[in-house]
Amino acid sequence: MGANESRRLSFGPLDGAAMVGFLAYASCVTAIPICLVAITRDLGLSFSQAGGLEMTKGILVLGTLLFSGFVAARFGKARSIGLACLVMGAGMFLYSFAPSYGALFLAVALLGFGGGVIEALINPLVQELHPEDSGRYLNLINAFWSIGVLLTMLGTGEALTQLVSWRSVMMALGCFSLLSGALFLALKGAGGAVGRESELATVLAHKRRILGLRRFWLFTALMFLGGAAEGAFTYWSASLLQLEHGAGPRAAGVGVALFAAGMIVARLLWGWLVPQSRLWHLLLGSAVAGLAVGIVFPLTDALAPLYVNLFVAGLAMACFWPTLQSYAVDRMACDATSAFILLSCGGIVGFASVSWTMGLIGDWVGLRASFWIVPAYLSVMVGLLLWERRWAPVAADG
């Protein structure tokens, strides 16, 4: 295959729906971090309580992930994602009306259930649409997660600066999620080859086999570390900029938008340039770069250098989630959809747990100190990637 042919990309209607789905999912997830200071002041929450909400949502997402294969087996991937977007939209509406900390938990439950199905099934849908070159398509389509983060941070930061209520922001994004769900339901028959999953017993057998692979647990640890590194910046950067560096909501939104912009640039670039055979090299280089910027970030005082650090951090961490999943499927002889779902569990646990852990550290010694968790995690990630490379290229027994 020549160089020009290898770079030719072909997108269909469900690829477009996946892009919109990632926009909606990212918007609903990341509106909460940029509104977090306003929410904590309005409802009187501590850092650990705010992080605990994200941890609770993460637990619910994790539980939903484990059952998403069975949901897809019954309804198909596209229809399941569409219904999940409707549930997530309902959760955002409830969030906008919550009068107290306790009332947020029902909204968080709906966000967790809806987000879990979306998290579980969008990437397997893309992998099924493009099985021969999934790494490129996954990086490109996952860029729309980062585009959603960027647009949400800029738009919400500006809205809060203009004294728009955080509740109105939640309601508007709930409407967008409902529209995304309607799009998936309208296109549920598109894609030809993308149909229903296997019988439930077969899905369960796939998962049991994957759980018995040693390599799966190594990749799960890598997903945990990568998800945590990304989650640290996504969830707490806006609060850090406001509380430790005196930035307003608009300036805080710009900072996290720059992190998202770095992820967008990198995912589009890696999706265009990096072939499937070079995914490990991309992962190792990104982990080393993320380790370096993770050390610099807590030591930086001025706002402008922090902006630069956030953009570079986005460049470094962009590939972790989609590339680890695609690389892992190549390195394990297993059902791809079940592997994607189970690996996402590791990433979700990392993202959610770091939000809570950093909140605890923030209550004790300040948010700035909590960011030292990023280089600590990424140093372990570098070691695990080097260890994984010593194993056979593909092993049926894990």
Short mmCIF file of C-alpha atoms in Angstrom, two decimals:
data_model
loop_
_atom_site.label_atom_id
_atom_site.label_comp_id
_atom_site.label_asym_id
_atom_site.label_seq_id
_atom_site.Cartn_x
_atom_site.Cartn_y
_atom_site.Cartn_z
CA MET A 1 0.00 0.00 0.00
CA GLY A 2 1.48 3.33 -1.04
CA ALA A 3 1.86 6.37 1.17
CA ASN A 4 -1.01 8.27 -0.48
CA GLU A 5 -3.34 5.29 -0.30
CA SER A 6 -2.49 4.68 3.36
CA ARG A 7 -3.60 8.23 4.19
CA ARG A 8 -6.95 8.06 2.38
CA LEU A 9 -9.81 8.31 4.84
CA SER A 10 -13.47 7.48 4.27
CA PHE A 11 -16.19 8.58 6.69
CA GLY A 12 -19.81 7.45 6.74
CA PRO A 13 -23.03 8.66 8.46
CA LEU A 14 -22.31 6.78 11.69
CA ASP A 15 -18.82 8.30 11.82
CA GLY A 16 -20.53 11.69 11.77
CA ALA A 17 -22.93 10.62 14.50
CA ALA A 18 -19.96 9.42 16.58
CA MET A 19 -18.35 12.85 16.19
CA VAL A 20 -21.52 14.58 17.38
CA GLY A 21 -21.86 12.03 20.18
CA PHE A 22 -18.37 12.81 21.42
CA LEU A 23 -19.17 16.53 21.31
CA ALA A 24 -22.27 15.99 23.44
CA TYR A 25 -20.57 13.61 25.87
CA ALA A 26 -17.57 15.91 26.34
CA SER A 27 -19.80 18.95 26.79
CA CYS A 28 -21.90 17.32 29.50
CA VAL A 29 -18.87 15.92 31.34
CA THR A 30 -16.67 19.03 31.22
CA ALA A 31 -19.31 21.68 31.88
CA ILE A 32 -19.19 20.58 35.53
CA PRO A 33 -15.45 21.33 36.04
CA ILE A 34 -15.65 24.85 34.57
CA CYS A 35 -18.78 25.51 36.68
CA LEU A 36 -17.27 23.87 39.75
CA VAL A 37 -16.28 27.05 41.60
CA ALA A 38 -19.75 28.54 41.00
CA ILE A 39 -21.43 25.27 42.07
CA THR A 40 -19.36 24.94 45.25
CA ARG A 41 -20.11 28.54 46.22
CA ASP A 42 -23.83 28.19 45.43
CA LEU A 43 -24.28 24.89 47.27
CA GLY A 44 -21.49 25.24 49.88
CA LEU A 45 -19.35 22.25 48.80
CA SER A 46 -15.75 21.39 49.74
CA PHE A 47 -13.14 20.19 47.23
CA SER A 48 -13.52 16.62 48.43
CA GLN A 49 -17.31 16.79 48.07
CA ALA A 50 -16.95 18.17 44.54
CA GLY A 51 -14.45 15.46 43.67
CA GLY A 52 -16.72 12.90 45.32
CA LEU A 53 -19.49 13.72 42.84
CA GLU A 54 -17.17 12.88 39.98
CA MET A 55 -16.07 9.72 41.79
CA THR A 56 -19.70 8.68 42.22
CA LYS A 57 -20.40 9.30 38.56
CA GLY A 58 -17.30 7.32 37.66
CA ILE A 59 -18.47 4.34 39.73
CA LEU A 60 -21.83 4.42 37.96
CA VAL A 61 -20.13 4.73 34.57
CA LEU A 62 -17.95 1.76 35.49
CA GLY A 63 -20.94 -0.37 36.46
CA THR A 64 -22.75 0.59 33.27
CA LEU A 65 -19.68 -0.18 31.17
CA LEU A 66 -19.68 -3.75 32.44
CA PHE A 67 -23.25 -4.27 31.22
CA SER A 68 -23.01 -2.24 27.99
CA GLY A 69 -22.02 -5.26 25.91
CA PHE A 70 -25.31 -6.91 26.87
CA VAL A 71 -27.21 -3.70 26.06
CA ALA A 72 -25.57 -3.62 22.63
CA ALA A 73 -26.36 -7.30 22.15
CA ARG A 74 -30.03 -6.56 22.71
CA PHE A 75 -30.45 -3.22 20.91
CA GLY A 76 -27.37 -2.72 18.70
CA LYS A 77 -24.61 -0.16 19.23
CA ALA A 78 -26.12 2.87 17.47
CA ARG A 79 -29.53 2.56 19.10
CA SER A 80 -27.96 1.99 22.53
CA ILE A 81 -25.80 5.11 22.18
CA GLY A 82 -28.83 7.13 21.07
CA LEU A 83 -30.85 6.07 24.10
CA ALA A 84 -27.86 6.78 26.36
CA CYS A 85 -27.59 10.34 24.99
CA LEU A 86 -31.27 10.86 25.88
CA VAL A 87 -30.63 9.62 29.43
CA MET A 88 -27.58 11.87 29.75
CA GLY A 89 -29.61 14.85 28.53
CA ALA A 90 -32.23 14.13 31.20
CA GLY A 91 -29.45 14.04 33.78
CA MET A 92 -28.24 17.49 32.73
CA PHE A 93 -31.76 18.85 33.08
CA LEU A 94 -32.00 17.44 36.60
CA TYR A 95 -28.56 18.87 37.41
CA SER A 96 -29.76 22.33 36.42
CA PHE A 97 -32.62 22.16 38.95
CA ALA A 98 -30.75 20.52 41.88
CA PRO A 99 -31.29 22.61 45.06
CA SER A 100 -28.69 20.88 47.24
CA TYR A 101 -25.68 18.56 47.29
CA GLY A 102 -27.86 15.55 48.00
CA ALA A 103 -30.15 16.34 45.07
CA LEU A 104 -27.18 16.26 42.69
CA PHE A 105 -26.83 12.51 43.14
CA LEU A 106 -29.94 11.62 41.12
CA ALA A 107 -28.66 13.78 38.27
CA VAL A 108 -25.22 12.22 38.63
CA ALA A 109 -26.80 8.77 38.44
CA LEU A 110 -28.40 9.55 35.08
CA LEU A 111 -25.16 11.07 33.81
CA GLY A 112 -23.31 7.95 34.93
CA PHE A 113 -25.72 5.53 33.28
CA GLY A 114 -25.90 7.47 30.02
CA GLY A 115 -22.19 8.28 29.94
CA GLY A 116 -21.26 4.66 30.65
CA VAL A 117 -23.05 3.35 27.57
CA ILE A 118 -21.61 6.12 25.39
CA GLU A 119 -18.11 5.54 26.75
CA ALA A 120 -18.43 1.80 26.19
CA LEU A 121 -19.82 1.74 22.67
CA ILE A 122 -18.67 4.72 20.57
CA ASN A 123 -15.09 3.52 20.13
CA PRO A 124 -16.11 -0.09 19.41
CA LEU A 125 -18.56 1.30 16.85
CA VAL A 126 -15.73 3.19 15.14
CA GLN A 127 -13.43 0.16 15.35
CA GLU A 128 -16.12 -2.00 13.75
CA LEU A 129 -16.61 0.52 10.96
CA HIS A 130 -12.84 0.64 10.24
CA PRO A 131 -11.28 -2.63 11.47
CA GLU A 132 -8.17 -2.49 9.27
CA ASP A 133 -6.94 0.93 10.36
CA SER A 134 -8.75 1.63 13.60
CA GLY A 135 -5.92 3.55 15.29
CA ARG A 136 -6.10 6.42 12.79
CA TYR A 137 -9.89 6.67 12.83
CA LEU A 138 -10.08 6.40 16.61
CA ASN A 139 -7.61 9.25 17.07
CA LEU A 140 -9.42 11.41 14.50
CA ILE A 141 -12.92 10.81 15.84
CA ASN A 142 -11.78 11.04 19.48
CA ALA A 143 -10.53 14.52 18.58
CA PHE A 144 -14.17 15.55 18.74
CA TRP A 145 -14.15 14.77 22.46
CA SER A 146 -11.43 17.41 22.78
CA ILE A 147 -13.29 19.79 20.46
CA GLY A 148 -16.28 19.43 22.78
CA VAL A 149 -14.06 20.22 25.76
CA LEU A 150 -12.63 23.29 24.02
CA LEU A 151 -16.00 24.70 22.95
CA THR A 152 -17.56 24.01 26.34
CA MET A 153 -14.72 25.65 28.24
CA LEU A 154 -14.70 28.77 26.07
CA GLY A 155 -18.48 29.07 25.85
CA THR A 156 -19.18 28.30 29.50
CA GLY A 157 -16.31 30.46 30.74
CA GLU A 158 -17.67 33.39 28.75
CA ALA A 159 -21.23 32.71 29.89
CA LEU A 160 -20.22 32.64 33.57
CA THR A 161 -18.21 35.84 33.10
CA GLN A 162 -21.36 37.45 31.71
CA LEU A 163 -23.19 36.28 34.87
CA VAL A 164 -25.22 33.56 33.15
CA SER A 165 -26.25 30.99 35.75
CA TRP A 166 -24.46 27.65 35.73
CA ARG A 167 -27.92 26.09 35.83
CA SER A 168 -28.77 27.63 32.45
CA VAL A 169 -25.56 26.22 31.02
CA MET A 170 -26.48 22.72 32.21
CA MET A 171 -29.94 22.99 30.68
CA ALA A 172 -28.60 24.11 27.29
CA LEU A 173 -26.13 21.24 27.15
CA GLY A 174 -28.88 18.81 28.12
CA CYS A 175 -30.79 19.93 25.02
CA PHE A 176 -27.70 19.27 22.88
CA SER A 177 -27.39 15.76 24.29
CA LEU A 178 -31.04 15.07 23.46
CA LEU A 179 -30.42 16.17 19.85
CA SER A 180 -27.37 13.90 19.65
CA GLY A 181 -29.48 10.98 20.83
CA ALA A 182 -32.09 11.70 18.18
CA LEU A 183 -29.36 11.66 15.50
CA PHE A 184 -28.10 8.23 16.55
CA LEU A 185 -31.62 6.83 16.61
CA ALA A 186 -32.28 8.21 13.13
CA LEU A 187 -29.09 6.58 11.77
CA LYS A 188 -29.34 3.30 13.67
CA GLY A 189 -29.76 1.36 10.41
CA ALA A 190 -26.80 3.03 8.65
CA GLY A 191 -23.37 1.48 8.31
CA GLY A 192 -24.31 -1.84 6.77
CA ALA A 193 -21.88 -4.12 8.59
CA VAL A 194 -22.58 -2.59 11.99
CA GLY A 195 -25.39 -4.70 13.31
CA ARG A 196 -26.21 -6.43 16.55
CA GLU A 197 -23.75 -8.08 18.83
CA SER A 198 -23.56 -11.78 19.46
CA GLU A 199 -25.89 -13.63 21.81
CA LEU A 200 -25.58 -12.71 25.48
CA ALA A 201 -23.85 -15.99 26.34
CA THR A 202 -21.24 -15.29 23.66
CA VAL A 203 -20.63 -11.76 24.98
CA LEU A 204 -20.13 -13.15 28.48
CA ALA A 205 -17.73 -15.79 27.16
CA HIS A 206 -15.68 -13.11 25.37
CA LYS A 207 -15.38 -11.12 28.58
CA ARG A 208 -14.40 -14.13 30.67
CA ARG A 209 -11.66 -14.99 28.21
CA ILE A 210 -10.29 -11.44 28.15
CA LEU A 211 -10.25 -11.27 31.95
CA GLY A 212 -8.05 -14.36 31.92
CA LEU A 213 -5.37 -12.70 29.77
CA ARG A 214 -2.38 -11.37 31.71
CA ARG A 215 -1.72 -8.73 29.10
CA PHE A 216 -5.26 -7.36 29.56
CA TRP A 217 -4.50 -6.41 33.16
CA LEU A 218 -1.34 -4.60 32.10
CA PHE A 219 -3.30 -2.61 29.53
CA THR A 220 -5.99 -1.91 32.14
CA ALA A 221 -3.30 -0.42 34.40
CA LEU A 222 -2.08 1.71 31.50
CA MET A 223 -5.63 2.88 30.80
CA PHE A 224 -6.01 3.78 34.48
CA LEU A 225 -2.84 5.88 34.43
CA GLY A 226 -3.64 7.56 31.12
CA GLY A 227 -7.23 8.31 32.17
CA ALA A 228 -6.01 9.75 35.47
CA ALA A 229 -3.47 12.03 33.80
CA GLU A 230 -6.07 13.37 31.40
CA GLY A 231 -8.69 13.65 34.15
CA ALA A 232 -6.40 15.66 36.41
CA PHE A 233 -6.13 18.47 33.88
CA THR A 234 -9.70 18.22 32.60
CA TYR A 235 -11.38 18.29 36.01
CA TRP A 236 -9.17 20.49 38.19
CA SER A 237 -7.30 22.93 35.92
CA ALA A 238 -10.12 25.48 35.80
CA SER A 239 -10.46 25.49 39.59
CA LEU A 240 -6.69 25.76 40.02
CA LEU A 241 -6.51 28.78 37.72
CA GLN A 242 -9.34 30.51 39.57
CA LEU A 243 -8.45 29.69 43.16
CA GLU A 244 -4.63 29.64 43.11
CA HIS A 245 -3.86 32.11 40.33
CA GLY A 246 -6.74 34.60 40.55
CA ALA A 247 -8.15 33.95 37.08
CA GLY A 248 -11.80 34.67 36.30
CA PRO A 249 -14.14 32.11 34.73
CA ARG A 250 -13.31 33.29 31.20
CA ALA A 251 -9.55 33.02 31.76
CA ALA A 252 -9.95 29.62 33.44
CA GLY A 253 -12.04 28.42 30.51
CA VAL A 254 -9.35 29.57 28.09
CA GLY A 255 -6.74 27.59 30.02
CA VAL A 256 -8.63 24.30 29.85
CA ALA A 257 -9.62 25.08 26.25
CA LEU A 258 -5.90 25.27 25.44
CA PHE A 259 -5.45 21.83 26.98
CA ALA A 260 -8.28 20.59 24.76
CA ALA A 261 -6.80 22.39 21.75
CA GLY A 262 -3.53 20.54 22.27
CA MET A 263 -5.46 17.27 22.32
CA ILE A 264 -7.33 18.21 19.15
CA VAL A 265 -4.14 19.08 17.27
CA ALA A 266 -2.37 15.93 18.42
CA ARG A 267 -5.25 13.54 17.74
CA LEU A 268 -5.79 14.90 14.25
CA LEU A 269 -2.05 14.82 13.58
CA TRP A 270 -1.50 11.31 14.95
CA GLY A 271 -4.59 10.03 13.17
CA TRP A 272 -3.22 11.39 9.89
CA LEU A 273 0.44 10.44 10.27
CA VAL A 274 0.95 7.50 12.63
CA PRO A 275 0.36 4.01 11.16
CA GLN A 276 -0.92 1.10 13.21
CA SER A 277 2.59 -0.37 13.45
CA ARG A 278 3.91 2.71 15.33
CA LEU A 279 1.30 3.01 18.06
CA TRP A 280 3.66 1.84 20.84
CA HIS A 281 6.26 4.44 19.89
CA LEU A 282 3.56 7.13 19.95
CA LEU A 283 2.43 6.01 23.40
CA LEU A 284 5.94 5.96 24.87
CA GLY A 285 6.88 9.35 23.41
CA SER A 286 3.65 10.87 24.66
CA ALA A 287 4.12 9.45 28.17
CA VAL A 288 7.67 10.84 28.40
CA ALA A 289 6.51 14.27 27.16
CA GLY A 290 3.58 14.21 29.61
CA LEU A 291 5.94 13.34 32.46
CA ALA A 292 8.10 16.37 31.64
CA VAL A 293 5.22 18.84 31.46
CA GLY A 294 3.66 17.28 34.56
CA ILE A 295 6.79 18.19 36.54
CA VAL A 296 6.86 21.75 35.23
CA PHE A 297 3.15 22.52 35.72
CA PRO A 298 2.99 22.72 39.56
CA LEU A 299 6.16 24.84 39.59
CA THR A 300 4.73 27.50 37.27
CA ASP A 301 3.34 30.73 38.74
CA ALA A 302 2.47 33.11 35.90
CA LEU A 303 -0.73 32.66 33.90
CA ALA A 304 0.86 32.86 30.42
CA PRO A 305 3.35 30.00 31.05
CA LEU A 306 0.52 27.99 32.59
CA TYR A 307 -1.42 28.39 29.35
CA VAL A 308 1.58 27.11 27.40
CA ASN A 309 1.94 24.18 29.79
CA LEU A 310 -1.72 23.27 29.40
CA PHE A 311 -1.48 23.26 25.60
CA VAL A 312 1.66 21.10 25.67
CA ALA A 313 0.01 18.77 28.21
CA GLY A 314 -2.88 18.35 25.79
CA LEU A 315 -0.46 17.48 22.98
CA ALA A 316 1.26 14.93 25.20
CA MET A 317 -1.81 13.19 26.60
CA ALA A 318 -4.06 13.20 23.55
CA CYS A 319 -3.24 9.74 22.30
CA PHE A 320 -3.53 7.76 25.53
CA TRP A 321 -7.17 6.67 25.52
CA PRO A 322 -7.84 5.83 21.84
CA THR A 323 -4.34 4.61 21.03
CA LEU A 324 -4.06 2.33 24.06
CA GLN A 325 -7.36 0.68 23.12
CA SER A 326 -6.38 0.17 19.48
CA TYR A 327 -2.88 -1.05 20.38
CA ALA A 328 -4.23 -3.41 23.04
CA VAL A 329 -6.66 -5.06 20.61
CA ASP A 330 -3.73 -5.65 18.23
CA ARG A 331 -1.69 -7.24 21.02
CA MET A 332 -4.41 -9.56 22.32
CA ALA A 333 -6.27 -12.29 20.44
CA CYS A 334 -9.78 -11.43 21.63
CA ASP A 335 -13.14 -9.91 20.74
CA ALA A 336 -12.51 -6.22 20.02
CA THR A 337 -15.81 -4.82 21.34
CA SER A 338 -15.52 -6.63 24.68
CA ALA A 339 -11.88 -5.55 24.98
CA PHE A 340 -12.75 -1.89 24.32
CA ILE A 341 -15.47 -1.95 26.96
CA LEU A 342 -13.34 -3.63 29.62
CA LEU A 343 -10.33 -1.42 28.93
CA SER A 344 -12.53 1.67 29.21
CA CYS A 345 -13.30 0.55 32.77
CA GLY A 346 -9.65 1.12 33.66
CA GLY A 347 -9.67 4.59 32.10
CA ILE A 348 -12.89 5.60 33.81
CA VAL A 349 -11.62 4.44 37.22
CA GLY A 350 -8.44 6.46 36.66
CA PHE A 351 -10.34 9.60 35.58
CA ALA A 352 -12.86 9.41 38.43
CA SER A 353 -10.48 8.39 41.21
CA VAL A 354 -7.96 11.12 40.44
CA SER A 355 -10.75 13.71 40.64
CA TRP A 356 -11.59 12.60 44.17
CA THR A 357 -7.96 12.03 45.25
CA MET A 358 -6.89 15.46 44.05
CA GLY A 359 -9.88 16.99 45.84
CA LEU A 360 -8.73 15.40 49.10
CA ILE A 361 -5.17 16.61 48.57
CA GLY A 362 -6.52 20.04 47.65
CA ASP A 363 -8.42 20.25 50.95
CA TRP A 364 -5.27 19.26 52.87
CA VAL A 365 -2.43 21.13 51.17
CA GLY A 366 -3.87 23.00 48.18
CA LEU A 367 -4.78 22.20 44.59
CA ARG A 368 -1.34 23.07 43.25
CA ALA A 369 0.30 20.28 45.28
CA SER A 370 -2.34 17.81 44.08
CA PHE A 371 -1.02 18.10 40.50
CA TRP A 372 2.16 16.24 41.49
CA ILE A 373 0.06 13.11 41.06
CA VAL A 374 0.38 13.51 37.26
CA PRO A 375 4.17 12.99 36.92
CA ALA A 376 3.98 10.23 39.54
CA TYR A 377 1.42 8.32 37.46
CA LEU A 378 3.16 8.95 34.13
CA SER A 379 6.51 7.71 35.42
CA VAL A 380 4.79 4.40 36.20
CA MET A 381 3.19 4.46 32.75
CA VAL A 382 6.59 4.78 31.04
CA GLY A 383 7.88 1.80 33.00
CA LEU A 384 4.85 -0.36 32.13
CA LEU A 385 5.09 0.50 28.42
CA LEU A 386 8.75 -0.53 28.38
CA TRP A 387 7.85 -3.77 30.17
CA GLU A 388 4.99 -4.55 27.80
CA ARG A 389 7.25 -4.21 24.77
CA ARG A 390 9.37 -7.14 25.96
CA TRP A 391 6.44 -9.53 25.50
CA ALA A 392 5.66 -11.35 22.24
CA PRO A 393 3.98 -9.16 19.57
CA VAL A 394 0.73 -11.15 19.76
CA ALA A 395 -0.02 -14.00 22.15
CA ALA A 396 -3.24 -15.95 22.11
CA ASP A 397 -2.78 -16.89 25.74
CA GLY A 398 -2.07 -13.34 26.91
#
